[in-house]
Short mmCIF file of C-alpha atoms in Angstrom, two decimals:
data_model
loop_
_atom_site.label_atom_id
_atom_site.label_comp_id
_atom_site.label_asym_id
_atom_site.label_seq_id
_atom_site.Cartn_x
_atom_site.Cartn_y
_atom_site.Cartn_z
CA UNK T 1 1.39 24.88 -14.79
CA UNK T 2 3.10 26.31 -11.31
CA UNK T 3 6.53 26.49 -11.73
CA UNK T 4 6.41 24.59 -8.63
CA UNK T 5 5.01 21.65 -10.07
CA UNK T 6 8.19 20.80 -12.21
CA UNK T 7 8.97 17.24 -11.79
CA UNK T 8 12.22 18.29 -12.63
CA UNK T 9 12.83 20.06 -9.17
CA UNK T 10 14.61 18.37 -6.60
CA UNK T 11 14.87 20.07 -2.95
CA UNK T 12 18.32 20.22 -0.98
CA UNK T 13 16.52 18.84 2.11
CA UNK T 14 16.60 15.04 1.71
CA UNK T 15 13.11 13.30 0.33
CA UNK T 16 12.99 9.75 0.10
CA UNK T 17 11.57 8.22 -2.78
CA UNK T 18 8.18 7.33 -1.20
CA UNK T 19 7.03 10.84 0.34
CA UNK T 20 3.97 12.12 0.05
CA UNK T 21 5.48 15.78 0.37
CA UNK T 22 8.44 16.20 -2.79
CA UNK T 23 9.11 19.82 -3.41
CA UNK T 24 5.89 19.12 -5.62
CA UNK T 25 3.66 19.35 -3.20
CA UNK T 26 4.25 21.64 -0.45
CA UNK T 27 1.29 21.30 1.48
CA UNK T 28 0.49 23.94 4.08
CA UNK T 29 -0.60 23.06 7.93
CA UNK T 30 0.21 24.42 11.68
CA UNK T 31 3.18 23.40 13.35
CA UNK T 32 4.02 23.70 16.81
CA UNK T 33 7.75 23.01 16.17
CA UNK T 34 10.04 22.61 19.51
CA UNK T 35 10.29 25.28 21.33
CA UNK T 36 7.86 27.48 19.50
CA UNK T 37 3.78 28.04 19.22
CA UNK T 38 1.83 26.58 16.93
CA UNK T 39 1.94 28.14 13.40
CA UNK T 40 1.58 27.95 9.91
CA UNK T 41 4.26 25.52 8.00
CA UNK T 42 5.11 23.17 5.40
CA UNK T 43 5.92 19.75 5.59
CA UNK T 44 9.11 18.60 2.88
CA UNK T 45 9.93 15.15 2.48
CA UNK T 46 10.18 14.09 6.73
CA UNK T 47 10.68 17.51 7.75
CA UNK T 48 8.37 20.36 8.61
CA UNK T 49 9.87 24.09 7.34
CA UNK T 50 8.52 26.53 9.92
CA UNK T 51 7.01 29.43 7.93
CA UNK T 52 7.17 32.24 10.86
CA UNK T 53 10.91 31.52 11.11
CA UNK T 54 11.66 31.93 7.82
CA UNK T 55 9.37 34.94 7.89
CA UNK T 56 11.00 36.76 10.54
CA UNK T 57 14.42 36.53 8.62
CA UNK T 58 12.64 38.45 5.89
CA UNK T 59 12.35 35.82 3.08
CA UNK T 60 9.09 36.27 2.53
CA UNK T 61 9.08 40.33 2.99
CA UNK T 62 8.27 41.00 -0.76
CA UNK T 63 4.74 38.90 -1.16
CA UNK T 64 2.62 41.53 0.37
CA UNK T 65 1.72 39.59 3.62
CA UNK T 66 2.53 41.18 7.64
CA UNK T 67 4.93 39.54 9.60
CA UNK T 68 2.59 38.70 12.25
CA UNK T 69 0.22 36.62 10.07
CA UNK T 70 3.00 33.89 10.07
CA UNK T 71 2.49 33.76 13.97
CA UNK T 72 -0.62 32.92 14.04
CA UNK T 73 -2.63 29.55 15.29
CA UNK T 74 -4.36 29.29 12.24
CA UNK T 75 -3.99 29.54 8.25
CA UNK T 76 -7.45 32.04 8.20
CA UNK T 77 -5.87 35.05 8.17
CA UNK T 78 -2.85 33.98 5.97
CA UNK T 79 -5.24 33.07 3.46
CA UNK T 80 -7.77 36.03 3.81
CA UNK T 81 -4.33 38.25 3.22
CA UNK T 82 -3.05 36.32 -0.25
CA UNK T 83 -6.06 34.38 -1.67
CA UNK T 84 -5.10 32.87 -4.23
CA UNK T 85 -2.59 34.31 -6.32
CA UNK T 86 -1.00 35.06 -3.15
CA UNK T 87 -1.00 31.82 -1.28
CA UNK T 88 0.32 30.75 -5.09
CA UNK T 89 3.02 33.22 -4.70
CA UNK T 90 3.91 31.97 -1.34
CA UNK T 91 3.96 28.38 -2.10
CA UNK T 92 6.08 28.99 -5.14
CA UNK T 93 8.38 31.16 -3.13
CA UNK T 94 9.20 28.13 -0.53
CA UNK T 95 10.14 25.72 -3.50
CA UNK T 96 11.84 28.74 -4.38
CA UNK T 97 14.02 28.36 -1.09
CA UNK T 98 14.22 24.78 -0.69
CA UNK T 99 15.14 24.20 -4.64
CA UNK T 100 18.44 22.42 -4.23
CA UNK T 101 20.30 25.05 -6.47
CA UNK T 102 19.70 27.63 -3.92
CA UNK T 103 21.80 27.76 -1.17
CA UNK T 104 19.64 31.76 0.52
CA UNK T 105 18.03 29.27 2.87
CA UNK T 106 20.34 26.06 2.71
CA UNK T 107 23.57 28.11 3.44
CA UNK T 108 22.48 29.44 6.32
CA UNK T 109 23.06 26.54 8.92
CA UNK T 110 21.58 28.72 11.81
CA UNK T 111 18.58 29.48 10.30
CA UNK T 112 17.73 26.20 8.91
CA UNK T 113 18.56 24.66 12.81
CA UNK T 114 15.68 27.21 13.58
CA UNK T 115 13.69 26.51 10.64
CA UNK T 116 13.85 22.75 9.53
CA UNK T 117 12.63 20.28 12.28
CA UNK T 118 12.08 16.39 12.07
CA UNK T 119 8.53 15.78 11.45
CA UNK T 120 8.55 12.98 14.46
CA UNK T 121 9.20 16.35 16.59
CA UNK T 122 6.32 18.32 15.78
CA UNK T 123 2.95 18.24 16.54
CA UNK T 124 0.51 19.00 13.97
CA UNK T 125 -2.97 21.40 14.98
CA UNK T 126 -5.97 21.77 13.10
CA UNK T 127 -4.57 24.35 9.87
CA UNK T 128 -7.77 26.35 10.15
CA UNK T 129 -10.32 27.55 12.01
CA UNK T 130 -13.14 26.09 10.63
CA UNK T 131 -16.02 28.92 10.61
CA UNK T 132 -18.55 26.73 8.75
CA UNK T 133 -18.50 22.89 7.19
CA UNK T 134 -20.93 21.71 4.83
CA UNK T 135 -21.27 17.70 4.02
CA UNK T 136 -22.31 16.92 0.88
CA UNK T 137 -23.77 13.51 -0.79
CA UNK T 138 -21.98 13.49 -3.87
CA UNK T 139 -21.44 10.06 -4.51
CA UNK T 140 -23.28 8.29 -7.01
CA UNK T 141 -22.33 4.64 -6.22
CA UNK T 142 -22.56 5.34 -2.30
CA UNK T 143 -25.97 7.34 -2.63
CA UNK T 144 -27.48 3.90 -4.56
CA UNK T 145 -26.04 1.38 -2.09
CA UNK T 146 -27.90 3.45 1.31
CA UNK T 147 -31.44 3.80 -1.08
CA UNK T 148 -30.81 0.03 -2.20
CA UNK T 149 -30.56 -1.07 1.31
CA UNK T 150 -33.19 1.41 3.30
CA UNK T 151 -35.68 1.94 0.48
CA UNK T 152 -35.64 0.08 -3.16
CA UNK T 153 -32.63 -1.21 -5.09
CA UNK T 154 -35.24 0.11 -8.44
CA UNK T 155 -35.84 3.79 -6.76
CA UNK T 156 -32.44 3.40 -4.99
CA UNK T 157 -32.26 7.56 -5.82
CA UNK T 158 -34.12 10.33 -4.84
CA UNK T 159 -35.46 12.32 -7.63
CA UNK T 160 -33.40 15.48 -6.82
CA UNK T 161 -29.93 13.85 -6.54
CA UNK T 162 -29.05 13.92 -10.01
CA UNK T 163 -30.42 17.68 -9.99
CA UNK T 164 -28.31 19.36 -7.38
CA UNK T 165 -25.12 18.71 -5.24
CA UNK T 166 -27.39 17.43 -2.17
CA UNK T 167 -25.75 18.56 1.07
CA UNK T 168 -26.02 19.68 4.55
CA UNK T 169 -25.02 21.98 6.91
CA UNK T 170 -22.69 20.20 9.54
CA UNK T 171 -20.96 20.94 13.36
CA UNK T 172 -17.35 22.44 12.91
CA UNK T 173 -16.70 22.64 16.03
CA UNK T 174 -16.20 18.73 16.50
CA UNK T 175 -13.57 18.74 13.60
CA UNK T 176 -10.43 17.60 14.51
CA UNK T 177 -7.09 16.59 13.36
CA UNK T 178 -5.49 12.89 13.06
CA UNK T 179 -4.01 11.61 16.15
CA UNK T 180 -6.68 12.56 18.53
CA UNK T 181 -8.71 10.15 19.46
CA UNK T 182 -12.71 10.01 19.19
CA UNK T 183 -15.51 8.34 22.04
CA UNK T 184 -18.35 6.16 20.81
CA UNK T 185 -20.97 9.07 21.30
CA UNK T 186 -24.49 7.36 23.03
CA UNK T 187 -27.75 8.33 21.71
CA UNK T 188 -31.60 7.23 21.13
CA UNK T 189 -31.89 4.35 19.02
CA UNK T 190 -34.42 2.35 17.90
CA UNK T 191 -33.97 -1.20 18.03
CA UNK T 192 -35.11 -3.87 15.29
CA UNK T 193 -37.72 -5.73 17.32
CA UNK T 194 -38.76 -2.84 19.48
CA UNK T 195 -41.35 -0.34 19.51
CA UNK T 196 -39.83 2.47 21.95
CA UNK T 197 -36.57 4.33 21.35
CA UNK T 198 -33.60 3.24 24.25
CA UNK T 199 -30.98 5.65 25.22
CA UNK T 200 -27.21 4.57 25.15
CA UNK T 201 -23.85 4.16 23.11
CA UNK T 202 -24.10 3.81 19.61
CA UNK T 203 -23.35 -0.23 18.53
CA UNK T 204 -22.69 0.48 14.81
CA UNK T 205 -20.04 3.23 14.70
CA UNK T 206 -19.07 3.71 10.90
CA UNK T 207 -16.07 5.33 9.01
CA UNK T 208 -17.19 7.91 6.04
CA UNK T 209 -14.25 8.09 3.71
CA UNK T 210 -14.34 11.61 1.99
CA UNK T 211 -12.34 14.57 1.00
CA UNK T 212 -12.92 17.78 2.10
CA UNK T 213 -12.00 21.75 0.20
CA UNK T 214 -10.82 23.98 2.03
CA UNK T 215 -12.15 28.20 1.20
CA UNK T 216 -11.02 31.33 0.75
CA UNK T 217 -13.33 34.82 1.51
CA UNK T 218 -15.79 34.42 -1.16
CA UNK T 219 -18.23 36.86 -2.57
CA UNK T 220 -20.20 39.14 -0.51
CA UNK T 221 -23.59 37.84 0.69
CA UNK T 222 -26.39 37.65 -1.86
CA UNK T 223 -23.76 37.40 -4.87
CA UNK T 224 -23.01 33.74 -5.91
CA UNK T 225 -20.08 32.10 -7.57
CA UNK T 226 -20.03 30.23 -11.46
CA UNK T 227 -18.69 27.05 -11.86
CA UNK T 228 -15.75 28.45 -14.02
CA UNK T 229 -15.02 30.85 -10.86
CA UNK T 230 -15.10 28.11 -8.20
CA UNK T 231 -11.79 26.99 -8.01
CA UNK T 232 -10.51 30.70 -7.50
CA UNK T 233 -11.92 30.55 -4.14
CA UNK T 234 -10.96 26.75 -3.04
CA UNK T 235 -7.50 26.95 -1.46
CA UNK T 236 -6.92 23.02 -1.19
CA UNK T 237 -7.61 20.01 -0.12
CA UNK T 238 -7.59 17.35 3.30
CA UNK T 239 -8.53 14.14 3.66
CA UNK T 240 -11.94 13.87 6.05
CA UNK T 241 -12.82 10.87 8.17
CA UNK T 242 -17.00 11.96 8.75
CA UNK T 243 -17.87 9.56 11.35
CA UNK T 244 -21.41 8.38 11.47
CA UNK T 245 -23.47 6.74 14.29
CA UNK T 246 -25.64 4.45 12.22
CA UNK T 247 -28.44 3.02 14.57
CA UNK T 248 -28.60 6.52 15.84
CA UNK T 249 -29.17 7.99 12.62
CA UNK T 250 -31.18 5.40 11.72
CA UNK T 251 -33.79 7.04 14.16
CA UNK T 252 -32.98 10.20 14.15
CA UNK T 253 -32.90 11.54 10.63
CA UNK T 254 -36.46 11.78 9.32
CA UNK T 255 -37.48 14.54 8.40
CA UNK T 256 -34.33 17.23 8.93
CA UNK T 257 -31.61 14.38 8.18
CA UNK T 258 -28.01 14.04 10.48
CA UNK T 259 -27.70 15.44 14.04
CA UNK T 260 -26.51 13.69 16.87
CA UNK T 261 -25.18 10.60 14.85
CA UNK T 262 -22.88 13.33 12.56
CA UNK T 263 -22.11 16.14 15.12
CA UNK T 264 -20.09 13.92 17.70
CA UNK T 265 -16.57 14.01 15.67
CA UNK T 266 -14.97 14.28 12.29
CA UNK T 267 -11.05 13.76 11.59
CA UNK T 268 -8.95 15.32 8.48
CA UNK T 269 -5.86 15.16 8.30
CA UNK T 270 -3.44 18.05 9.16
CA UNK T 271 -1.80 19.24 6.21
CA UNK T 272 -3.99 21.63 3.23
CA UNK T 273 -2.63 20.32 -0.33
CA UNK T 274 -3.30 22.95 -2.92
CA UNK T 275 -5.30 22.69 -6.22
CA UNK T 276 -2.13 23.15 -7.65
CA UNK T 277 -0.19 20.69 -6.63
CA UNK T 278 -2.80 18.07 -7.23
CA UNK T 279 -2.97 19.57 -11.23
CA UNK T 280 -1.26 16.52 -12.09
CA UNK T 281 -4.27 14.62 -11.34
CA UNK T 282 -6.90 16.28 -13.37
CA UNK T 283 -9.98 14.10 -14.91
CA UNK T 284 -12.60 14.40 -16.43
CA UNK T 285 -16.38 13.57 -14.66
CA UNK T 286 -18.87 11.07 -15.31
CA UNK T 287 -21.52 12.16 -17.99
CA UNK T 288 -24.45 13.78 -15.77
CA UNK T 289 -27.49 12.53 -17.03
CA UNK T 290 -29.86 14.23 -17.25
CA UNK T 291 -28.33 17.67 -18.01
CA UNK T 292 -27.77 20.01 -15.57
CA UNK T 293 -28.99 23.37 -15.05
CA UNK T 294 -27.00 26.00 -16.53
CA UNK T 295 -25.65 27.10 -13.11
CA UNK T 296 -24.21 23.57 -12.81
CA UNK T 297 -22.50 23.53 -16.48
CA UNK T 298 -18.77 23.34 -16.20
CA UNK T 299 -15.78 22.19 -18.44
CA UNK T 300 -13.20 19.58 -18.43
CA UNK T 301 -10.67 18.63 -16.24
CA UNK T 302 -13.40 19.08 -12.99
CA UNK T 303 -12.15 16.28 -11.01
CA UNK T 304 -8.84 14.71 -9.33
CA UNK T 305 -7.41 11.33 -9.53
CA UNK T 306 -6.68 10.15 -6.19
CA UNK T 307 -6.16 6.81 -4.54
CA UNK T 308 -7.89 6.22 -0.81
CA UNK T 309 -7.09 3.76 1.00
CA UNK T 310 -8.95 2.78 4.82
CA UNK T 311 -7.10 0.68 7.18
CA UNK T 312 -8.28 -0.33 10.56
CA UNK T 313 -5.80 -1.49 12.79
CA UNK T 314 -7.37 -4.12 15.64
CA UNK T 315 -4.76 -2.54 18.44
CA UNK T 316 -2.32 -4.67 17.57
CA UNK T 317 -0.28 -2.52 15.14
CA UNK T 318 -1.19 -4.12 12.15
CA UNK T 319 -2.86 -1.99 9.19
CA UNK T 320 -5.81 -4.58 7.78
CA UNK T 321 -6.92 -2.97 4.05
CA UNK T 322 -10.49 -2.27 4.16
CA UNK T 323 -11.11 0.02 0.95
CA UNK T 324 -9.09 1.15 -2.14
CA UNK T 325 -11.64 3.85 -3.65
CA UNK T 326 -10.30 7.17 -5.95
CA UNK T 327 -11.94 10.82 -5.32
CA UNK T 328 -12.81 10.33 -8.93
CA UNK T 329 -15.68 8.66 -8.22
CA UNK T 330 -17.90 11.44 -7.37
CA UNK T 331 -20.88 12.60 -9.81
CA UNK T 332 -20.55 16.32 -8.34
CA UNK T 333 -17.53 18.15 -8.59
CA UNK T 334 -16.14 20.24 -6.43
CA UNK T 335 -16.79 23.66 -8.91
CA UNK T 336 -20.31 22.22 -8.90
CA UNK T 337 -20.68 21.65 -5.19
CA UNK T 338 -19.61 24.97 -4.59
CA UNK T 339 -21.39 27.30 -7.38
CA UNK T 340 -24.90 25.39 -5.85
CA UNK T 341 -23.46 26.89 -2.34
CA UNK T 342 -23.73 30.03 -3.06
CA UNK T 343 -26.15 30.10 -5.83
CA UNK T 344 -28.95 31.66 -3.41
CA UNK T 345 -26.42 34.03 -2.43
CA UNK T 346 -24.46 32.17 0.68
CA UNK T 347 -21.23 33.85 1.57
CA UNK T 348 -18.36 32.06 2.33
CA UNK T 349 -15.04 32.82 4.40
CA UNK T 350 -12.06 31.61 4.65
CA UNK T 351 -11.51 28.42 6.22
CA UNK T 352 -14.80 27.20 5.74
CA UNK T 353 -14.26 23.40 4.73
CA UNK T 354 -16.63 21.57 2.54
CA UNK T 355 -16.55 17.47 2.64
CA UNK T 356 -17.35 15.27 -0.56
CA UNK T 357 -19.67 12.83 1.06
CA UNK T 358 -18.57 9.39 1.05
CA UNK T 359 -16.76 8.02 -1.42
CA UNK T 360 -17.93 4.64 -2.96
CA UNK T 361 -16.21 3.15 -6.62
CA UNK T 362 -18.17 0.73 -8.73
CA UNK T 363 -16.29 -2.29 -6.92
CA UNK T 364 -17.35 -3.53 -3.64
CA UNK T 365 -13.98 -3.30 -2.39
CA UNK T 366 -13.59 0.33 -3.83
CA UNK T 367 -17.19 0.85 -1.24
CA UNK T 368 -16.22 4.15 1.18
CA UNK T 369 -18.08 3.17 4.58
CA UNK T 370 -18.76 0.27 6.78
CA UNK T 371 -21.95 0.08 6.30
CA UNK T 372 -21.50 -0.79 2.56
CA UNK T 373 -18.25 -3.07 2.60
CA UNK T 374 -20.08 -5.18 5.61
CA UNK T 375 -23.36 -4.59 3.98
CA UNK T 376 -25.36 -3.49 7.07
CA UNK T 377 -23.52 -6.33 9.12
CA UNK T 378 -24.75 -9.41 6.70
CA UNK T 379 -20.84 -9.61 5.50
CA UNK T 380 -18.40 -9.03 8.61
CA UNK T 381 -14.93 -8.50 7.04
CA UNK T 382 -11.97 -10.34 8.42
CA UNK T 383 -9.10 -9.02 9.89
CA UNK T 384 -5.96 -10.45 9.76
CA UNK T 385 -5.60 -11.31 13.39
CA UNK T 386 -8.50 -13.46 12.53
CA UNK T 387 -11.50 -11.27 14.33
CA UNK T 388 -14.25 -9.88 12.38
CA UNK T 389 -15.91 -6.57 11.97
CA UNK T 390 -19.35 -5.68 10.61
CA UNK T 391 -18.50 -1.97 12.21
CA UNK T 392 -15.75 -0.30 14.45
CA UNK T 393 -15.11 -1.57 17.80
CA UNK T 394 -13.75 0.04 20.84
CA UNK T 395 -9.95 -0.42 20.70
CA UNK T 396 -9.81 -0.16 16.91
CA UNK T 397 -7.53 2.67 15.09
CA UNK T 398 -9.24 4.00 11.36
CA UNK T 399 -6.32 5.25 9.47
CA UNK T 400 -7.16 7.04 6.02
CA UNK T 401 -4.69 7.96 3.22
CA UNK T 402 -4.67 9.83 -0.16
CA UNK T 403 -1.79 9.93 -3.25
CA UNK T 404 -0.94 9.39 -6.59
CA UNK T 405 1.99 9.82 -8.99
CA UNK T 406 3.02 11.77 -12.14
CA UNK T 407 5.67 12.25 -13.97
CA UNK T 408 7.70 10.35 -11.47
CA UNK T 409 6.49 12.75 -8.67
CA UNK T 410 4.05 11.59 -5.99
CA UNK T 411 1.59 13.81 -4.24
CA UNK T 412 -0.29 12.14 -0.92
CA UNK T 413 -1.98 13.82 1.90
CA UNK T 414 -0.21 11.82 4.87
CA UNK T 415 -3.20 10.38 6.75
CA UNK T 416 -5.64 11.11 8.89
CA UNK T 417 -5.38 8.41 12.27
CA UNK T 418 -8.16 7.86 14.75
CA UNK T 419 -8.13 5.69 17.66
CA UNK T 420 -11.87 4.59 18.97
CA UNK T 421 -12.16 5.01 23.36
CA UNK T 422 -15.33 3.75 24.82
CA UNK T 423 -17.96 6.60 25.37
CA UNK T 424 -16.92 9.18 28.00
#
């Protein structure tokens, strides 16, 4: 275990009981803290600890990183520099700093005034720039609902899903961070009753509740990576919102799958939380049956207990419970997801992000999309300001959040907030 991890540590900046960010987890993000550009930080209980300050007054000379790569408007080349024992070092260094029996940071009221800002007073950028994003389908539960309801609830599965991680190559440059808001896209659709396509905005926008791993450089093209190496190459983790225009992809997906109805937006939420805070949280998989290829093979301890929650608020301010689902419900890990990546030899670099696929439990209300809790519209859920939803409407704000607790410590993700404007 990090030293970081002890849930014995307590930090001399104040945390109250019910963060997601204890000295734990130091999750890392960019921060464009008053008066300064955005850069890379770390958020600590309701404050954000800006890393190029702290930098600059030579706390962090000795970990084999330049200066300058704490300036910069993205985590890339932060985590190109380190990897992963450095980015290890680094985060262990910070606890290091804010650990309440060390006053080399605390003591020095001018630099934390420079240092330490108020979350409320910082604006949070996406923490990398995302080179390449891959979705995958790695849901059993979800991945039976959409066959059951578009094909056969007795063939709900394709034959190759319980082969290989299915996935696909998605559009990074329409990720974006919580708080900015997304338009209904318009597209060709194909009515029910009709037998000609019409052109306009999408009337079933849907939520896709996943997580997403974030990359280091990995191996040089045409090499691949095991399953036991996977995890020295996956930095850490965001929560990721991957909207989908249903009727539109109703239409549009045969025979190369998502486009338009995919492409359009996806949210995550700002800050990174690293494999190593969330060791806490290890689990076992599901039993794949049948075996897997040898390439797939991997050992225990392959997935992370996490609790998601959706929320859509109707404008009003008030958070209406949609889902309660865990990122334990996946069939594919993450190690497996990523050693079928690169299998044929795909490189990867840092920052590229990789999303779960939607995330459905074995309980209706545990279901990860709209299009499963509403069950393609036949059962609107009811909000509590006594409207209905089958999908999202105009107006409405998806909020998505991820945590758990051990050892008396809890780990979350913050959220990931989108507000829904009528197409452009």
């Amino acid at each position: 275990m990090s030293k970081a991890n002890d849930p014995t540590l307590k930090s001399w900046v104040p945390v109250p009981a019910d963060s997601d960010f204890p000295i734990q987890n130091l999750p890392f993000g960019i921060a464009q803290c008053p008066g300064g550009e955005p850069r890379p930080a770390v958020a600590i209980g309701e404050h954000v600890l800006d890393l190029g300050v702290v930098a600059e007054a030579g706390l962090l000379d000795d970990l084999g990183v330049d200066r300058l790569l704490y300036q910069e408007p993205a985590l890339n080349g932060l985590m190109r520099a380190g990897s992963k024992a450095g980015m290890r070092a680094l985060r262990e260094r910070i606890s290091d700093l804010l650990n309440a029996e060390n006053g080399t940071l605390r003591d020095d009221a001018d630099l934390v005034a420079s240092a330490l800002h108020p979350a409320a007073d910082v604006a949070m950028a996406l923490p990398v720039d995302v080179g390449d994003y891959t979705d995958f389908y790695s849901s059993e539960q979800h991945a039976f609902n959409v066959g059951a309801m578009f094909r056969d609830p007795d063939n709900a599965l394709l034959p190759n899903w319980k082969r290989l991680p299915v996935g696909y190559h998605g559009r990074a440059s329409s990720i974006i961070p919580s708080g900015v808001p997304i338009h209904r896209p318009r597209g060709q659709m194909l009515p029910a009753d009709a037998d000609e396509p019409v052109f306009g905005p999408c009337r079933l926008l849907d939520f896709e509740l996943e997580m997403a791993f974030v990359t280091f450089d990995g191996k040089p093209l045409g090499e691949s990576i095991s399953t036991g190496e996977a995890e020295d190459y996956i930095f850490g983790l965001v929560i990721f919102n991957d909207w989908s225009a249903r009727d539109i992809q109703k239409w549009e997906y045969v025979p190369l799958g998502p486009f338009l109805a995919k492409n359009f937006a996806s949210s995550i939420s700002p800050w990174i939380v690293t494999l190593d805070a969330l060791e806490p949280f290890r689990t076992d998989g599901p039993v794949q049956d049948p075996a897997v290829l040898p390439y797939l093979e991997q050992d225990g301890g392959s997935h992370v207990d996490l609790d998601l929650e959706v929320f859509i608020d109707t404008g009003n301010g008030e958070e209406n419970r949609v889902s309660l689902s865990n990122f334990k419900h996946m069939y594919w890990s993450m190690r497996q997801q990523l050693a079928h990546h690169t299998v044929n030899g795909c490189n990867l670099n840092a920052g590229d992000m990789m999303a779960s696929g939607t995330i459905s439990g074995n309980d209706p209300s545990a279901y990860g999309s709209m299009l499963e809790l509403s069950w393609r519209g036949t059962k609107p859920l009811t909000m509590a300001d006594g409207s209905e939803r089958k999908f999202i409407n105009d107006g409405d704000s998806v909020i998505m959040r991820a945590h758990n607790s051990a050892n008396g410590v809890r780990i979350g993700f913050g959220e990931v907030r989108s507000l829904v404007l009528p197409p452009a």
